[in-house]
């Protein structure tokens, strides 16, 4: 246990005339130095961003989308930035080239929203691995932590089905809006060409 902040606040210090109880604050980390992997992850992230320049903007777009819909809070069943980064990195390791971040964004929404089967697949070391049929996953999503062996970094994600639905719906909405825009733009261009 490593105490970061311990203090007692007396109400008299806040307002001498008020009647209230003493406030106690204790912020303590347990096992923080034996299991902390933040620095390792930081170095890993720098390496991955050098290998895949679209990693950072994709994670940012996905985090923004999840935040807007309240699906980014791990203790409420949402997905953490850490897990989202591991998933995005695994996705970018697939061998295909797309012309822009927008295309990658639509493709990652399609993949995790429609194709990825969390009951049949898990992510280990940035690779998609089929879960053996004899093993029933204990969690709705399995993303093995690359820095802590045998740990599911996504163990708190209980709303993965909602996340999948959000990704699928968002992709369809973007495509519909894009088609509507292109239709209007092409009509205007054709109108100019014909007149």
XYZ file of N, CA and C in Angstrom, residues 42-133:
276
model
N 3.413 3.210 -22.566
C 3.798 4.446 -23.250
C 4.833 4.193 -24.335
N 5.853 3.401 -24.009
C 6.881 3.053 -25.000
C 6.278 2.196 -26.126
N 5.434 1.264 -25.757
C 4.761 0.410 -26.734
C 3.924 1.266 -27.682
N 3.197 2.235 -27.113
C 2.333 3.107 -27.910
C 3.162 3.931 -28.900
N 4.295 4.453 -28.463
C 5.165 5.207 -29.372
C 5.624 4.330 -30.536
N 5.993 3.103 -30.235
C 6.432 2.172 -31.276
C 5.295 1.881 -32.251
N 4.096 1.626 -31.723
C 2.951 1.302 -32.576
C 2.542 2.494 -33.437
N 2.622 3.708 -32.885
C 2.274 4.899 -33.665
C 3.273 5.111 -34.801
N 4.537 4.763 -34.565
C 5.545 4.864 -35.628
C 5.254 3.844 -36.731
N 4.798 2.658 -36.330
C 4.483 1.598 -37.301
C 3.162 1.863 -38.019
N 2.193 2.437 -37.324
C 0.849 2.648 -37.877
C 0.396 4.077 -37.567
N 0.660 5.009 -38.469
C 0.343 6.412 -38.197
C -1.149 6.694 -37.962
N -2.016 5.790 -38.402
C -3.457 6.007 -38.201
C -3.943 5.552 -36.824
N -3.068 4.925 -36.037
C -3.482 4.422 -34.723
C -4.031 5.537 -33.839
N -3.288 6.605 -33.676
C -3.691 7.690 -32.776
C -5.017 8.334 -33.193
N -5.188 8.759 -34.462
C -6.469 9.379 -34.824
C -7.648 8.406 -34.732
N -7.417 7.134 -35.042
C -8.506 6.162 -34.929
C -8.942 5.978 -33.480
N -7.976 5.841 -32.586
C -8.314 5.691 -31.161
C -9.062 6.933 -30.683
N -8.611 8.108 -31.102
C -9.278 9.351 -30.710
C -10.722 9.384 -31.214
N -10.947 9.030 -32.474
C -12.312 9.014 -33.026
C -13.197 8.018 -32.279
N -12.664 6.828 -32.019
C -13.440 5.803 -31.315
C -13.738 6.221 -29.872
N -12.733 6.798 -29.201
C -12.939 7.269 -27.822
C -14.019 8.351 -27.782
N -13.979 9.250 -28.745
C -14.973 10.325 -28.801
C -16.371 9.753 -29.001
N -16.497 8.803 -29.908
C -17.788 8.163 -30.164
C -18.302 7.448 -28.915
N -17.440 6.671 -28.283
C -17.841 5.937 -27.076
C -18.197 6.892 -25.943
N -17.424 7.959 -25.796
C -17.705 8.956 -24.750
C -19.075 9.593 -24.963
N -19.366 9.942 -26.197
C -20.662 10.579 -26.519
C -21.837 9.691 -26.115
N -21.642 8.390 -26.140
C -22.726 7.444 -25.830
C -22.559 6.766 -24.471
N -21.630 7.277 -23.646
C -21.463 6.764 -22.291
C -20.946 5.342 -22.215
N -20.204 4.911 -23.232
C -19.698 3.540 -23.256
C -18.175 3.478 -23.084
N -17.615 4.518 -22.486
C -16.161 4.582 -22.295
C -15.746 4.456 -20.834
N -16.673 4.148 -19.953
C -16.362 4.072 -18.519
C -16.283 2.593 -18.121
N -15.062 2.097 -17.863
C -14.894 0.673 -17.587
C -15.706 0.157 -16.401
N -15.776 0.917 -15.305
C -16.495 0.388 -14.145
C -18.011 0.401 -14.344
N -18.472 0.945 -15.475
C -19.889 0.873 -15.831
C -20.103 -0.083 -17.010
N -19.093 -0.918 -17.288
C -19.211 -1.909 -18.347
C -18.726 -1.437 -19.697
N -18.260 -0.189 -19.777
C -17.741 0.344 -21.035
C -16.322 -0.115 -21.293
N -15.724 0.468 -22.299
C -14.396 0.028 -22.720
C -13.364 1.108 -22.404
N -12.242 0.696 -21.860
C -11.196 1.649 -21.485
C -10.382 2.064 -22.704
N -9.687 3.182 -22.573
C -8.805 3.649 -23.645
C -7.710 2.624 -23.921
N -7.237 1.983 -22.882
C -6.182 0.977 -23.002
C -6.647 -0.180 -23.884
N -7.810 -0.727 -23.589
C -8.349 -1.848 -24.364
C -8.660 -1.392 -25.793
N -9.219 -0.211 -25.925
C -9.532 0.328 -27.248
C -8.261 0.461 -28.096
N -7.175 0.882 -27.473
C -5.899 1.011 -28.177
C -5.372 -0.358 -28.596
N -5.476 -1.355 -27.716
C -5.039 -2.708 -28.058
C -5.875 -3.272 -29.207
N -7.182 -3.033 -29.175
C -8.060 -3.516 -30.239
C -7.760 -2.823 -31.564
N -7.540 -1.519 -31.514
C -7.251 -0.763 -32.738
C -5.912 -1.191 -33.327
N -4.930 -1.409 -32.472
C -3.627 -1.866 -32.932
C -3.736 -3.233 -33.610
N -4.497 -4.141 -33.017
C -4.693 -5.464 -33.617
C -5.380 -5.335 -34.972
N -6.370 -4.460 -35.054
C -7.083 -4.243 -36.312
C -6.132 -3.738 -37.398
N -5.257 -2.803 -37.043
C -4.340 -2.219 -38.026
C -3.263 -3.201 -38.484
N -3.063 -4.285 -37.729
C -2.075 -5.290 -38.132
C -2.578 -6.163 -39.274
N -3.877 -6.135 -39.533
C -4.406 -6.900 -40.669
C -3.785 -6.333 -41.944
N -3.534 -7.169 -42.894
C -2.784 -6.738 -44.077
C -3.700 -6.155 -45.159
N -3.987 -4.888 -45.055
C -4.687 -4.173 -46.110
C -4.343 -2.701 -46.007
N -4.406 -2.020 -47.121
C -4.095 -0.595 -47.171
C -5.339 0.163 -47.599
N -5.667 1.202 -46.862
C -6.795 2.059 -47.203
C -6.261 3.483 -47.401
N -6.971 4.295 -48.176
C -6.421 5.603 -48.542
C -6.430 6.683 -47.467
N -7.259 6.540 -46.419
C -7.343 7.636 -45.451
C -7.825 7.146 -44.091
N -7.700 8.037 -43.103
C -8.211 7.742 -41.762
C -9.707 7.468 -41.819
N -10.431 8.227 -42.635
C -11.886 8.047 -42.750
C -12.229 6.631 -43.202
N -11.482 6.114 -44.177
C -11.731 4.749 -44.647
C -11.414 3.718 -43.560
N -10.308 3.920 -42.853
C -9.974 3.026 -41.743
C -11.042 3.097 -40.652
N -11.541 4.299 -40.389
C -12.575 4.474 -39.360
C -13.827 3.681 -39.730
N -14.281 3.814 -40.972
C -15.456 3.054 -41.414
C -15.194 1.550 -41.341
N -13.986 1.148 -41.695
C -13.671 -0.287 -41.703
C -13.575 -0.859 -40.287
N -13.008 -0.102 -39.347
C -12.924 -0.603 -37.973
C -14.320 -0.656 -37.348
N -15.178 0.307 -37.700
C -16.568 0.261 -37.224
C -17.266 -0.981 -37.775
N -17.037 -1.282 -39.059
C -17.644 -2.470 -39.669
C -17.104 -3.737 -39.019
N -15.789 -3.804 -38.867
C -15.190 -5.030 -38.349
C -15.677 -5.340 -36.937
N -15.517 -4.373 -36.023
C -15.925 -4.646 -34.637
C -17.436 -4.584 -34.452
N -18.130 -3.880 -35.317
C -19.577 -3.782 -35.193
C -20.328 -4.945 -35.811
N -19.749 -5.553 -36.855
C -20.504 -6.559 -37.605
C -19.792 -7.903 -37.765
N -18.480 -7.887 -37.858
C -17.773 -9.130 -38.171
C -17.157 -9.806 -36.950
N -16.522 -9.048 -36.077
C -15.820 -9.614 -34.927
C -16.794 -10.313 -33.992
N -16.518 -11.581 -33.700
C -17.362 -12.374 -32.807
C -16.602 -12.589 -31.507
N -16.949 -11.821 -30.488
C -16.219 -11.907 -29.218
C -16.455 -13.234 -28.501
N -17.487 -13.963 -28.902
C -17.713 -15.280 -28.302
C -16.863 -16.348 -28.978
N -16.229 -15.997 -30.114
C -15.406 -16.953 -30.850
C -13.954 -16.510 -31.018
N -13.701 -15.216 -30.795
C -12.370 -14.668 -31.029
C -11.875 -13.927 -29.793
N -10.558 -13.900 -29.646
C -9.940 -13.072 -28.619
C -8.688 -12.448 -29.215
N -8.197 -11.406 -28.562
C -7.010 -10.720 -29.045
C -5.860 -11.024 -28.089
N -4.801 -11.609 -28.653
C -3.614 -11.944 -27.871
C -2.400 -11.444 -28.652
N -1.613 -10.581 -28.020
C -0.404 -10.084 -28.661
C -0.670 -9.375 -29.971
N -1.798 -8.713 -30.070
C -2.130 -7.990 -31.286
C -2.630 -8.876 -32.410
N -2.931 -10.122 -32.114
C -3.423 -11.067 -33.119
C -4.816 -11.554 -32.711
N -5.636 -11.864 -33.709
C -6.949 -12.441 -33.463
C -6.785 -13.955 -33.408
N -7.202 -14.538 -32.300
C -7.077 -15.975 -32.076
C -8.476 -16.547 -31.852
N -8.739 -17.677 -32.490
C -10.013 -18.357 -32.289
C -10.019 -19.007 -30.908
N -11.094 -18.789 -30.178
C -11.239 -19.427 -28.862
C -11.585 -20.892 -29.094
N -10.810 -21.820 -28.527
C -11.126 -23.241 -28.703
C -12.552 -23.547 -28.256
N -13.224 -24.436 -28.995
C -14.632 -24.753 -28.709
C -14.838 -25.337 -27.322
